[in-house]
XYZ file of C-alpha atoms in Angstrom:
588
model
C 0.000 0.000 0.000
C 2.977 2.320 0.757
C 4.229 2.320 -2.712
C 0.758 2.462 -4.373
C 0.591 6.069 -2.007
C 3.759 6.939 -3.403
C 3.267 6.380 -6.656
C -0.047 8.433 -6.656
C 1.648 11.352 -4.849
C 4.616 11.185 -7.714
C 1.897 11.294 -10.415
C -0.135 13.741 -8.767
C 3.294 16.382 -8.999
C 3.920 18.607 -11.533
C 6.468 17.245 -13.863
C 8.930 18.171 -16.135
C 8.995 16.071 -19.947
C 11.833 13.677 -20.232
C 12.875 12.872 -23.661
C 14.246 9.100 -25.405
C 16.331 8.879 -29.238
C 18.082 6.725 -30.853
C 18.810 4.898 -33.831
C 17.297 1.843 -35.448
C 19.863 -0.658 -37.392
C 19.976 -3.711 -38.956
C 23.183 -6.201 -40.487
C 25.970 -8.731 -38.814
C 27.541 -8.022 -36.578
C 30.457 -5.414 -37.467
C 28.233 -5.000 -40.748
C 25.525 -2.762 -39.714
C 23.299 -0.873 -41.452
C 20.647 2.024 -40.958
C 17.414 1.185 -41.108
C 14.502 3.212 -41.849
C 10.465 3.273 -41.348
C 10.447 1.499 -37.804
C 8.031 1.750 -35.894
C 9.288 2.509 -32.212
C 7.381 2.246 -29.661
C 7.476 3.165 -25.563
C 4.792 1.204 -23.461
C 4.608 2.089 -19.152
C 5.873 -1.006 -17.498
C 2.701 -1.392 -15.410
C -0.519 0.407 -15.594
C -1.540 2.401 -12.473
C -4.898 0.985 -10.002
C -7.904 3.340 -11.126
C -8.943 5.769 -8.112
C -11.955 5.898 -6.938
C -14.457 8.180 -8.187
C -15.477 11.612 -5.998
C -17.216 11.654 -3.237
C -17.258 7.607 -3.280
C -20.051 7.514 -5.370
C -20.470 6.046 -9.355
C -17.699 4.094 -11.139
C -14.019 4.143 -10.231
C -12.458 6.575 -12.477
C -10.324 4.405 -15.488
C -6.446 4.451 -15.500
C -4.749 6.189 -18.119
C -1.666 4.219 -20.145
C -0.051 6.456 -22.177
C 1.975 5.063 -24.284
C 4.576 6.592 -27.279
C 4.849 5.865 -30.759
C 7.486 6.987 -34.085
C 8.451 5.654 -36.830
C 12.526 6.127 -37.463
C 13.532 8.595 -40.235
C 15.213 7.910 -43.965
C 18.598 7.798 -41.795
C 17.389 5.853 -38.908
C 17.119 8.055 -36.236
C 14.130 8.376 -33.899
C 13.032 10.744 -30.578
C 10.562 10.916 -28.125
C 11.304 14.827 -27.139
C 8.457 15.099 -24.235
C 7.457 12.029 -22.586
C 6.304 11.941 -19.121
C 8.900 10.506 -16.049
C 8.615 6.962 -15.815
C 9.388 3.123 -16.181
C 8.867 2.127 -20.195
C 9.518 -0.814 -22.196
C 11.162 0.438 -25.563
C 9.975 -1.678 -28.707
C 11.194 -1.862 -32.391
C 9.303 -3.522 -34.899
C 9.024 -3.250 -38.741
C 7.341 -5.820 -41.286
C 9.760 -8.540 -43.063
C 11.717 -8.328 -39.372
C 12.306 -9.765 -36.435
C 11.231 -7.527 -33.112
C 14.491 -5.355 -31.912
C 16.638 -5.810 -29.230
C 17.850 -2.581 -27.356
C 21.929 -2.236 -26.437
C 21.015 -1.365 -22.924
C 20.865 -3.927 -20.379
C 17.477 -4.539 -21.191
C 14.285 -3.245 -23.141
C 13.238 -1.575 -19.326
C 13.943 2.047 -19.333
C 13.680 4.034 -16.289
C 13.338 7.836 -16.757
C 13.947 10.369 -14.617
C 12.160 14.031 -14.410
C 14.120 16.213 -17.170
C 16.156 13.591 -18.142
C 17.096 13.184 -21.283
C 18.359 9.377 -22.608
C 20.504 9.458 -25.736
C 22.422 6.925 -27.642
C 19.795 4.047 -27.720
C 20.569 1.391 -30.295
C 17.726 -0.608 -31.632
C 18.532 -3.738 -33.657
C 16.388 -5.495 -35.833
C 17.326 -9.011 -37.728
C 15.627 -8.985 -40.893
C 13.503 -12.340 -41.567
C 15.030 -14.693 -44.749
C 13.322 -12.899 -47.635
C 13.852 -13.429 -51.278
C 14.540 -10.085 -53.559
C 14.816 -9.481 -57.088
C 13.074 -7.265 -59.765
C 10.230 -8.069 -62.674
C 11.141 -6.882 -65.829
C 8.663 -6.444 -68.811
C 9.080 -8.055 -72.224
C 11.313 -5.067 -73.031
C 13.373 -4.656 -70.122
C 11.274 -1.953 -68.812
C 10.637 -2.609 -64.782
C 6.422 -3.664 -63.939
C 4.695 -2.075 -61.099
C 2.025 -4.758 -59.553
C 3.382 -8.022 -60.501
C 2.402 -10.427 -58.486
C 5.833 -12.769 -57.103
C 4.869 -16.044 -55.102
C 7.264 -18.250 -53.311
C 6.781 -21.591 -53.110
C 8.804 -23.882 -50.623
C 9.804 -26.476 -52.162
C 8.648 -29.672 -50.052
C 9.287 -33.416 -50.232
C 6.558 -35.871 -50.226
C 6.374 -39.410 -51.461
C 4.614 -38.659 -54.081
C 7.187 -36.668 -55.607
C 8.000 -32.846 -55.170
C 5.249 -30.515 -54.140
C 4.884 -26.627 -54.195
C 3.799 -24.942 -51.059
C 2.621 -21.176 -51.312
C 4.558 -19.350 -48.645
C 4.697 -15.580 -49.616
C 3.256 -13.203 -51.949
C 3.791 -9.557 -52.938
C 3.401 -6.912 -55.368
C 6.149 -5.112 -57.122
C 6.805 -1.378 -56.488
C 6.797 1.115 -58.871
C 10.480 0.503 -59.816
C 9.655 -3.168 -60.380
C 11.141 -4.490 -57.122
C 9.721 -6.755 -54.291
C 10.309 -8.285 -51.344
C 9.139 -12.261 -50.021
C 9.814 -12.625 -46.833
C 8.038 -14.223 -43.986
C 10.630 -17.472 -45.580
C 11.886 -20.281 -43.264
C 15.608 -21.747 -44.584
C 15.171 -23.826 -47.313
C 14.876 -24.471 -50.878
C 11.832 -22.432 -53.162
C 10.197 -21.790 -56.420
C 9.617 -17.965 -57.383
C 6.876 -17.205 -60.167
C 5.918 -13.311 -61.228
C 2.261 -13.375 -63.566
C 1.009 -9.726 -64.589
C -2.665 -9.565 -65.652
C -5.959 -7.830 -64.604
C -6.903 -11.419 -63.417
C -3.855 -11.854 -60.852
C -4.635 -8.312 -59.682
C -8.085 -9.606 -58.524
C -7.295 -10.869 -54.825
C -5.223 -8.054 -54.082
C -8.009 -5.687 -54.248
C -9.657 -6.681 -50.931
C -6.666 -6.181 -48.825
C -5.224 -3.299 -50.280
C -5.768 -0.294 -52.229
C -4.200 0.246 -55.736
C -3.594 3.364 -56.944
C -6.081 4.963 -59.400
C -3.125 5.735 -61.969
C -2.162 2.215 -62.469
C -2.501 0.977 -66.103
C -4.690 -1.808 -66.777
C -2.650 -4.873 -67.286
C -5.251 -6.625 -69.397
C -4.880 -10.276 -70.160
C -1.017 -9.719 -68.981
C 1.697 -12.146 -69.798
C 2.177 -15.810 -69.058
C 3.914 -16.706 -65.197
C 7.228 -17.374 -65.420
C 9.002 -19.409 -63.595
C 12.473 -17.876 -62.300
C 14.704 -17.687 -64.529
C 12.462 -18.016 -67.657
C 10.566 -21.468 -67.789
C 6.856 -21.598 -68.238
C 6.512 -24.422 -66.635
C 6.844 -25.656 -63.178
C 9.434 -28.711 -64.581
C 11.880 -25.913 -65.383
C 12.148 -23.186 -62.700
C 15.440 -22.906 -60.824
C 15.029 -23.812 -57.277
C 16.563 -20.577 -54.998
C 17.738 -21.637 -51.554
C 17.433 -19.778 -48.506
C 19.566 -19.910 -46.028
C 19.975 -17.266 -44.005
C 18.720 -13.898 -42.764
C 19.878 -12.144 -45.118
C 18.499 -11.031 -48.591
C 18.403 -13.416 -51.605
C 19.040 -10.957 -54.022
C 18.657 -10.886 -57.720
C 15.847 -13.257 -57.913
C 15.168 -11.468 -61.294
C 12.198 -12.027 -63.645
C 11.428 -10.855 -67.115
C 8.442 -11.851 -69.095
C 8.143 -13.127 -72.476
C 6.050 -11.986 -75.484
C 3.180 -14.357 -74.339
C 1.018 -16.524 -76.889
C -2.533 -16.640 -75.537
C -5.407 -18.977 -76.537
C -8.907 -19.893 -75.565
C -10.349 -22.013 -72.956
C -13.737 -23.427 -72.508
C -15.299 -25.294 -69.690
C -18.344 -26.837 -69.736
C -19.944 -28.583 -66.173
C -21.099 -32.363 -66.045
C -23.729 -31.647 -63.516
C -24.737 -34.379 -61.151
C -28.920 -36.082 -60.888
C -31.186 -33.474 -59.783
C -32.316 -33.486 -55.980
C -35.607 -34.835 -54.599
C -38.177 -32.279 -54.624
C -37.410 -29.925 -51.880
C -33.737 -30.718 -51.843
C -31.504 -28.110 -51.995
C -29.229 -28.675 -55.413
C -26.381 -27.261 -57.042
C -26.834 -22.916 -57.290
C -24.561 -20.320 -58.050
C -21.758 -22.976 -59.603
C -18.931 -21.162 -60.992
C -15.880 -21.898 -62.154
C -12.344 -20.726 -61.426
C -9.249 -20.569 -63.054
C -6.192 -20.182 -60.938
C -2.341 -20.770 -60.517
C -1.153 -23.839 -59.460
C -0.490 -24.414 -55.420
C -3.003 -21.836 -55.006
C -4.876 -21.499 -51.440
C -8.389 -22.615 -52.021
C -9.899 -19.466 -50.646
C -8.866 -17.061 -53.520
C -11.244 -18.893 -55.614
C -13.268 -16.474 -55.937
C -11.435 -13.897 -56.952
C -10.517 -16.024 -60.014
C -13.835 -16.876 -61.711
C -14.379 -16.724 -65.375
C -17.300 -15.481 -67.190
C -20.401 -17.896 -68.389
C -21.991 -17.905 -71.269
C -24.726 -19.707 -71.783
C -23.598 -22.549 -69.923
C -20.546 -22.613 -70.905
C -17.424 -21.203 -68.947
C -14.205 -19.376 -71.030
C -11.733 -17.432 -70.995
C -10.976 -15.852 -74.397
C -7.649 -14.752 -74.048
C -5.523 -16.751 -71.604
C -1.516 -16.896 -71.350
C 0.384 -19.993 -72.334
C 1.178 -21.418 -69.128
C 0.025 -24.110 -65.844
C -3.263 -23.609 -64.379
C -5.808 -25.429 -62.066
C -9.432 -25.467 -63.027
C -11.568 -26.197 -60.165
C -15.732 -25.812 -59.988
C -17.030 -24.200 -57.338
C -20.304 -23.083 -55.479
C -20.656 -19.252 -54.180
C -22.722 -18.885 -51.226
C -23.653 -16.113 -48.758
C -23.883 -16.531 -44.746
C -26.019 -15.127 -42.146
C -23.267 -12.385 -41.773
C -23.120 -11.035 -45.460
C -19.529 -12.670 -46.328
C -18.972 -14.672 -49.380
C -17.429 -17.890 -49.610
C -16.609 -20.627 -52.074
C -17.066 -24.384 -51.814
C -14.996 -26.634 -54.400
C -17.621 -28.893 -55.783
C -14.953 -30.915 -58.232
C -11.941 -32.339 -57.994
C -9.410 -29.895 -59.358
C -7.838 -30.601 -62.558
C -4.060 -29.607 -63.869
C -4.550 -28.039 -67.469
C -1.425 -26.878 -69.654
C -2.481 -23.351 -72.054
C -0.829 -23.906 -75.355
C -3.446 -24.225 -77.525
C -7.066 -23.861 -77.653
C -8.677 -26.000 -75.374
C -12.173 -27.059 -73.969
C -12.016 -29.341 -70.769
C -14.936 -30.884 -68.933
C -15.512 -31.013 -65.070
C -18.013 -33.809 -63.713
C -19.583 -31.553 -60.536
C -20.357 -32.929 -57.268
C -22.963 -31.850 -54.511
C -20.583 -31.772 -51.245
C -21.642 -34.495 -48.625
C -21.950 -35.942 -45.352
C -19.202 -38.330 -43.943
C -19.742 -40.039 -40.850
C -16.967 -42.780 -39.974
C -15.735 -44.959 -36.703
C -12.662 -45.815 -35.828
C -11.925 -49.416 -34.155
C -8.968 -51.449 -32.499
C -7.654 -54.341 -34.819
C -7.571 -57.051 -31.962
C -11.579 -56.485 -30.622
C -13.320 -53.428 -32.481
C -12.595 -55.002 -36.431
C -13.499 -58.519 -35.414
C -17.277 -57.574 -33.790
C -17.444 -54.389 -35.935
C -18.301 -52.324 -33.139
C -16.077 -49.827 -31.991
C -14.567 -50.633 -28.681
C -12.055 -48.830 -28.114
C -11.431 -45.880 -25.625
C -9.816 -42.748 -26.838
C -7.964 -39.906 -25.284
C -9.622 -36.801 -25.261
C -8.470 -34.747 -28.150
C -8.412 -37.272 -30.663
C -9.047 -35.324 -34.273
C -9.823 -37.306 -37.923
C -7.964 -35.260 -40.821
C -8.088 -35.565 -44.521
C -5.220 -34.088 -45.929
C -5.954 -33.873 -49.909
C -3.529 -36.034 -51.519
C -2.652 -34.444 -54.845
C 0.028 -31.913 -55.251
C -2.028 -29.089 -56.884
C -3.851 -27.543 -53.882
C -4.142 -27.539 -50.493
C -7.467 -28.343 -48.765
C -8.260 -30.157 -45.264
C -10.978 -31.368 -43.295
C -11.247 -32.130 -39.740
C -13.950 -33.918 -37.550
C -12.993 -34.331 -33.502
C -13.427 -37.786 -32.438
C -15.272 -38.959 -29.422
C -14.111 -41.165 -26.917
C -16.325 -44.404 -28.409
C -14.384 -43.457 -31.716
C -17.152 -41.439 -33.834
C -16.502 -38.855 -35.946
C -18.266 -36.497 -38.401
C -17.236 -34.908 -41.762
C -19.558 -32.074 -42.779
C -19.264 -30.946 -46.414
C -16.627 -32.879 -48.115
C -15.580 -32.325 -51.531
C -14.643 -34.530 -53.768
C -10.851 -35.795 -54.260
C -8.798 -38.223 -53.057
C -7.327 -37.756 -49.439
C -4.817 -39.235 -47.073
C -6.388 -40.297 -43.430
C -4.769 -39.169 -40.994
C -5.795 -39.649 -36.836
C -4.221 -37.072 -34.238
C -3.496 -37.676 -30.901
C -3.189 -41.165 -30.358
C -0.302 -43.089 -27.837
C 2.859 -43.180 -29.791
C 2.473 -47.211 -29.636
C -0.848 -46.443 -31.846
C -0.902 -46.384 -35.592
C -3.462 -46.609 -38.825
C -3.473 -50.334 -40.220
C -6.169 -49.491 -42.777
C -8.833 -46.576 -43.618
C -11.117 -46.281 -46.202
C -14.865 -47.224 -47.626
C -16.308 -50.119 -47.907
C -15.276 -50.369 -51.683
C -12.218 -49.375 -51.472
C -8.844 -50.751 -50.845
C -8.755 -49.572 -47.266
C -4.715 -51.161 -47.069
C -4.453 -47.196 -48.990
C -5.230 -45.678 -46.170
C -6.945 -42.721 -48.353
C -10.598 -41.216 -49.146
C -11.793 -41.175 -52.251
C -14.904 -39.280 -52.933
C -15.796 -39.292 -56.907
C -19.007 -38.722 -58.889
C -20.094 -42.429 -57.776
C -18.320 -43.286 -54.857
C -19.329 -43.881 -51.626
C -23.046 -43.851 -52.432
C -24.940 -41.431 -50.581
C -28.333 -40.499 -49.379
C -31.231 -37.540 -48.324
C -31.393 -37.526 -45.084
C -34.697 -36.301 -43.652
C -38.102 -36.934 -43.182
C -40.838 -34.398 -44.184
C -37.707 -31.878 -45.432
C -34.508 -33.185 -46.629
C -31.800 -32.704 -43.966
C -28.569 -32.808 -45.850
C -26.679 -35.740 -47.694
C -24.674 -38.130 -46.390
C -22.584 -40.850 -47.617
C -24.308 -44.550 -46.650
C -20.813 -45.988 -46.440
C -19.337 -44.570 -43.429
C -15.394 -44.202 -43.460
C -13.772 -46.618 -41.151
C -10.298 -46.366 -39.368
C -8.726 -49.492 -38.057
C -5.827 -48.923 -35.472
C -3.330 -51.284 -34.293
C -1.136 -51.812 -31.334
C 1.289 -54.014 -33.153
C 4.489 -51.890 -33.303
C 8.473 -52.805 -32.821
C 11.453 -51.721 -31.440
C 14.588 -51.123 -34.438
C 17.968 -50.689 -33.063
C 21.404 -50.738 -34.191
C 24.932 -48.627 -34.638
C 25.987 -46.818 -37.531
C 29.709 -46.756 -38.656
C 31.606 -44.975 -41.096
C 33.823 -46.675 -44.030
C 37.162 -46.679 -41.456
C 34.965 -48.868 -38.584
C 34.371 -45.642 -36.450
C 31.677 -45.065 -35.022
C 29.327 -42.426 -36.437
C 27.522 -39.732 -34.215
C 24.503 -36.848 -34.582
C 23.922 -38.952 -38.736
C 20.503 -39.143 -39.703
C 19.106 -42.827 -39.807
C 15.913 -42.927 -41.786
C 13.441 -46.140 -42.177
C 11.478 -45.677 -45.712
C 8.989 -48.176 -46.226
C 9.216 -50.888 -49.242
C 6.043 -52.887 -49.283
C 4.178 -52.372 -52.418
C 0.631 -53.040 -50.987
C 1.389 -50.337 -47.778
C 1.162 -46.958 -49.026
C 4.197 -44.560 -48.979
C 3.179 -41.741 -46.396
C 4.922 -39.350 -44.420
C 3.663 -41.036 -41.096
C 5.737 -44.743 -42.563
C 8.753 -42.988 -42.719
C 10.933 -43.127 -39.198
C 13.795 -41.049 -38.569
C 16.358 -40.350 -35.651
C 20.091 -39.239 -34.828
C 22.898 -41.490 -33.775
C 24.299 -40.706 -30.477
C 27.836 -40.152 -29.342
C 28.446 -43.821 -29.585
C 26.952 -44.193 -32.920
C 23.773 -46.448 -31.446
C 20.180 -45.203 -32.680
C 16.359 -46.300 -31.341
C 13.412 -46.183 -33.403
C 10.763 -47.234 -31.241
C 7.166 -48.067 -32.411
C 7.697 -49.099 -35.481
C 4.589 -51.223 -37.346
C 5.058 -54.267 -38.732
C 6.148 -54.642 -42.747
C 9.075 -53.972 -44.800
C 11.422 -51.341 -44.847
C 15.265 -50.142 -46.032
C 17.634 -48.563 -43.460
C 20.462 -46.112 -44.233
C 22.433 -43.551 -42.350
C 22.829 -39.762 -44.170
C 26.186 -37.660 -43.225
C 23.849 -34.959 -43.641
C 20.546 -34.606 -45.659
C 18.113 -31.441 -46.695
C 15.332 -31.105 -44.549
C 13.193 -33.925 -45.529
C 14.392 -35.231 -48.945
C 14.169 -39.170 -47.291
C 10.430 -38.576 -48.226
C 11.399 -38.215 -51.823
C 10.309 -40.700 -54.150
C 13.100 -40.206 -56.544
C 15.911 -39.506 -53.515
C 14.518 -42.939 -52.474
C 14.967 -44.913 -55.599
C 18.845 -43.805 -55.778
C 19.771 -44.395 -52.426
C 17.762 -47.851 -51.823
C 20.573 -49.733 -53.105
C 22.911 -47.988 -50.795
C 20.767 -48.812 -47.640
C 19.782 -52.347 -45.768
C 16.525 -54.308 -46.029
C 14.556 -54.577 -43.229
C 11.734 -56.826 -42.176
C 10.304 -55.707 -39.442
C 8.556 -58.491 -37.678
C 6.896 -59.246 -34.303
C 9.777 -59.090 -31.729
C 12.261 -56.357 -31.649
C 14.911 -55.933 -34.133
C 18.588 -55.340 -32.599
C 21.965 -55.191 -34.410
C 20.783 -53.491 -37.686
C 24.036 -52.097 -38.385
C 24.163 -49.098 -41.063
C 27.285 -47.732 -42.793
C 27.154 -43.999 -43.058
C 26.511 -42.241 -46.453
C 28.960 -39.522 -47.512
C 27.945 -36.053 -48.358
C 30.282 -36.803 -51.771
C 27.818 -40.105 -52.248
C 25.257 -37.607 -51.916
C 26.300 -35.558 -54.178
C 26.945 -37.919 -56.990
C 23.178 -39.607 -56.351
C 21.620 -36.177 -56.673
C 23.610 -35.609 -60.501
C-alpha cells in the first residue's frame, strides 16, 4: 500500500517532460546498417490501479496508459522529445523483421524528471526474404506483378509446391518475399488484370495504375513456363536473396472453354447445385482465392478468351452467402491440372458436397465384432489431408471417446487419413470405404463413390454418404535398433538414420517414414515401429526432408539395408554412413 501512495503522490506532482532517441539498425555483426520506417514504440511497465471516483459515489475513475509511438527517419534516427517521467519498455518492430533488441541492459527504461536518454541502439534481424526485380518483355521494370514463393517440399509422391509468400512489385519493379523459413523455393511473377483480382480486398491500388489486361504468361524464375523448369533458390539465411530477377516473355494466348457435367437433380425440396462457378487459378493456389478467379459464363458454358500460355488449375465451385453477409466458395470438383498452349475445352463432372460419418476401431476387438470398442484420449481429431500436389485443402472432424466422428461438407478428391493424438504405440493399419482398398489408407470421394443419401423426413436434412469411413488402429508396433559406422569402422555420431517403407501393398506416407540421430556412440532407437518392410540407411547430412522423396529414395535404396520388421524387436541393424560426396553424386 505504501508504494501504491507513493506512486499516486509522484503522479499527482507537476512534472517536467523527459525525452528518449536513438537509432534503429539492422546487419551482422560489425556490418551494420541504418534502417529506416520502424516503428518505435514506448509502453509504461505497469498500468496504475484506477482511483476511486469523488465523493465515493459512481464508477471508479479508469487508469490512463499512455503510451509513445514513431516511426525512425530515412537515416534511422528516432526521438521521443516530451514524454512523461517513468518506467517504459522500448519496442522496435518493422514488417519482413524480427522484433528489436535494445543495447542497454534490457528493453526496461527508467526515466527520470528532465532527463534526457541518448544513444539508444535498436537492432532489428531482418527475416530470410527473397529479392529481385520483374522486368517487362522489353526490359522496362512492372509495377504490380504479383511474385509467389513456393517452398519447395518433399513428399512421397514426388515434389510438391507450397505457397509461402506473396507480394506486389513497387513502382520501380522491385519486391520483397519474406516471412521465408531456410530452405529451398520456387519464385513465379504473372502480370494480368486477373492476378490483380485478390489483391483488391486487402489493399488499395492506386487509381493511376494501367490496366494490365490479359497480362503475360507466369514465369518461372529464370524463364521457364513451366513448373518442370524453374530454378530452385535456396534460402539460407537472414539475409536477402538478391537478384531473384524475372522478365516476361512476349506471351502466346489462346482460348479455354469449360463446360460442367452436372450431377442427378435433388428430390423435390432438396436443396441442389446454385450459383456454380468456375475458377481458373495458378497452381499451389490457397483454395480461398477462388473467388477472386472466376471466369465469365456464357450460356452454360465457362471461357476465358484470351488466356496466357502457361500451368493452371481449373476447379468448380459453389458461391454462397452466410447469415453475416460474407462470401465464400465451396470446391464442388476435384481440381484438374490443365497446360495453355493451344485452344482447349475441358470438362468437369460436378459434385454436390456431402456428409461423412466414420468410426474408428482397435484391430484385436473393435474389427473382429465391428463395433467400436475402443477408448480414446480426449483430443483425438480425424484429418483428410488432400492427396494431390495441386492444392491444399483439409478437413477435420474431432473424435469422441467411443471413436465417432463427423465430416460435414466434403468435396470430392482423393485424401490421405490421418488420426491425431493417439499413444505413440498407436498407428493406422487401414482406412477407407467399404469399396475401397482400405490397405491405402486414403478417401476417395468421386461422382459415384461412396453412395450417398437424403437424409430427412418431411424436409430433406442434408446428404450423407451410406458408407461410413472406417479407421482401423493397431497396437502391433516394434522396437529397431542398431549402430551406424563410417567406411574406417568408427563409429558415427549426430547422422541421420531414416526407415522408408518398401512394401508395395502399404502406401508410402509421411507417417511410414521413421527417422532419428545417432548418439555419441553411434547407437540409434526407433521405437514403435509397425510391422512390414522397410530399407535402413544412415545420411552424413541430408536437406530437410528429402528421405520422403520418391526419386531420392529410388537412388539411395541400393545404398541402404533391407529390413523386415517383424513381431519381436529388431537389434543389431548395423548401417554404414553415407557420404555427403555419395550424396552428391546420387543427386547428378
Amino acid at each position: 500500500m505504501t508504494w501504491i501512495l507513493a506512486l499516486l503522490f509522484w503522479l499527482a506532482a507537476p512534472q517536467t517532460p523527459a525525452g528518449v532517441s536513438g537509432v534503429t539498425i539492422t546487419g551482422r555483426a560489425g556490418e551494420e546498417t541504418l534502417l529506416s520506417s520502424v516503428r518505435v514504440r514506448l509502453t509504461p511497465e505497469f498500468a496504475i490501479p484506477a482511483a476511486p471516483a469523488a465523493g465515493g459515489a459512481g464508477p471508479a475513475a479508469r487508469a490512463t496508459v499512455v503510451a509513445y509511438e514513431v516511426d525512425s527517419d530515412a537515416d534511422g534516427n528516432f526521438a521521443f522529445p516530451s514524454i512523461a517521467p517513468g518506467r517504459y519498455v522500448i519496442s522496435a518492430e518493422k514488417e519482413g523483421y524480427f522484433r528489436g533488441e535494445t543495447s542497454t541492459a534490457s528493453a526496461h527504461l527508467n526515466i527520470a524528471e528532465r532527463q534526457t536518454l541518448d544513444g539508444i541502439t535498436l537492432k532489428l534481424s531482418a527475416l530470410p526474404a527473397i529479392t529481385g526485380i520483374v522486368y517487362g518483355p522489353g526490359g522496362r521494370p512492372l509495377t504490380a506483378s504479383t511474385v509467389r514463393a513456393y517452398r519447395v517440399q518433399f513428399t512421397p509422391r514426388g515434389r510438391q509446391l507450397s505457397l509461402s509468400s506473396t507480394a506486389l512489385t513497387n513502382e520501380r519493379g522491385e519486391y520483397r518475399l519474406f516471412h521465408l523459413s531456410t530452405g529451398s523455393y520456387v519464385v513465379t511473377a504473372s502480370y494480368g488484370d486477373r492476378w490483380l483480382r485478390p489483391w483488391t480486398s486487402t489493399i488499395r491500388l492506386s487509381e493511376n495504375l494501367p490496366s494490365q489486361d490479359d497480362g503475360y504468361s507466369t514465369v518461372y524464375y529464370t524463364s521457364s513456363l513451366t513448373s518442370a523448369g524453374a530454378t530452385v533458390v535456396p534460402v539460407v539465411d537472414e539475409n536477402d536473396t538478391s537478384n531473384i530477377n524475372i522478365t516476361f516473355r512476349d506471351s502466346r494466348y489462346f482460348k479455354l472453354s469449360i463446360q460442367l457435367i452436372t450431377p442427378p437433380a435433388p428430390p423435390p425440396g432438396c436443396p441442389g447445385l446454385e450459383n456454380v462457378g468456375v475458377a481458373v487459378m495458378p497452381r499451389g493456389s490457397d483454395l480461398g482465392s477462388a473467388l477472386d478467379y472466376r471466369v465469365e459464363n456464357h450460356q452454360g458454358i465457362f471461357s476465358v478468351d484470351r488466356l496466357p500460355e502457361g500451368e493452371y488449375i481449373v476447379v468448380a465451385l459453389r458461391d454462397s452467402v452466410d447469415g453475416q453477409g460474407k462470401r465464400s466458395a465451396t470446391i464442388v470438383s476435384d481440381p484438374q491440372e490443365i497446360k495453355i498452349a493451344k485452344d482447349t475445352e475441358v470438362k468437369i463432372p460436378v459434385i454436390l458436397p456431402f456428409d461423412v460419418p466414420g468410426s474408428i476401431t482397435l484391430a484385436s476387438l473393435g474389427a473382429r465384432s465391428g463395433v467400436p470398442s475402443l477408448a480414446l484420449p480426449r483430443g483425438v481429431q480425424l484429418q483428410l489431408i488432400r492427396a494431390d500436389n495441386l492444392m491444399n485443402q483439409i478437413y477435420l472432424a474431432n473424435v469422441d471417446p467411443g471413436g465417432n466422428f463427423y465430416l460435414k461438407d466434403v468435396s470430392p478428391g482423393t485424401y490421405d487419413v490421418l488420426v491425431h493424438g493417439l499413444p505413440p504405440d498407436v498407428f493406422i493399419s487401414d482406412a477407407g470405404f467399404s469399396t475401397s482398398n482400405r490397405r491405402l489408407i486414403q478417401a476417395t470421394i468421386d461422382f459415384t463413390r461412396p453412395s450417398r443419401d437424403w437424409i430427412g423426413t418431411e424436409k430433406c436434412l442434408n446428404l450423407t454418404s451410406r458408407d461410413p469411413l472406417r479407421v482401423t488402429l493397431s497396437t502391433m508396433s516394434v522396437m529397431v535398433s542398431g549402430t551406424v559406422s563410417g567406411y574406417d569402422g568408427r563409429k558415427a555420431m549426430n547422422a541421420l538414420v531414416v526407415l522408408a517403407p518398401t512394401d508395395p501393398t502399404v502406401p508410402a506416407r509421411k507417417d511410414r517414414f521413421f527417422t532419428t540421430v545417432s548418439d555419441s556412440t553411434g547407437a540409434f532407437q526407433l521405437p514403435n515401429v509397425p510391422r512390414g518392410m522397410y530399407v535402413a540407411y544412415a545420411l552424413e547430412s541430408a536437406d530437410s526432408d528429402i528421405y520422403f522423396d520418391s526419386v531420392f529414395n529410388s537412388h539411395i535404396g541400393p545404398k541402404g539395408l533391407p529390413v523386415n520388421v517383424v513381431a519381436s524387436s529388431l537389434s543389431n541393424v548395423n548401417l554404414t554412413l553415407i557420404t555427403v560426396n555419395e550424396l552428391k553424386n546420387i543427386a547428378r
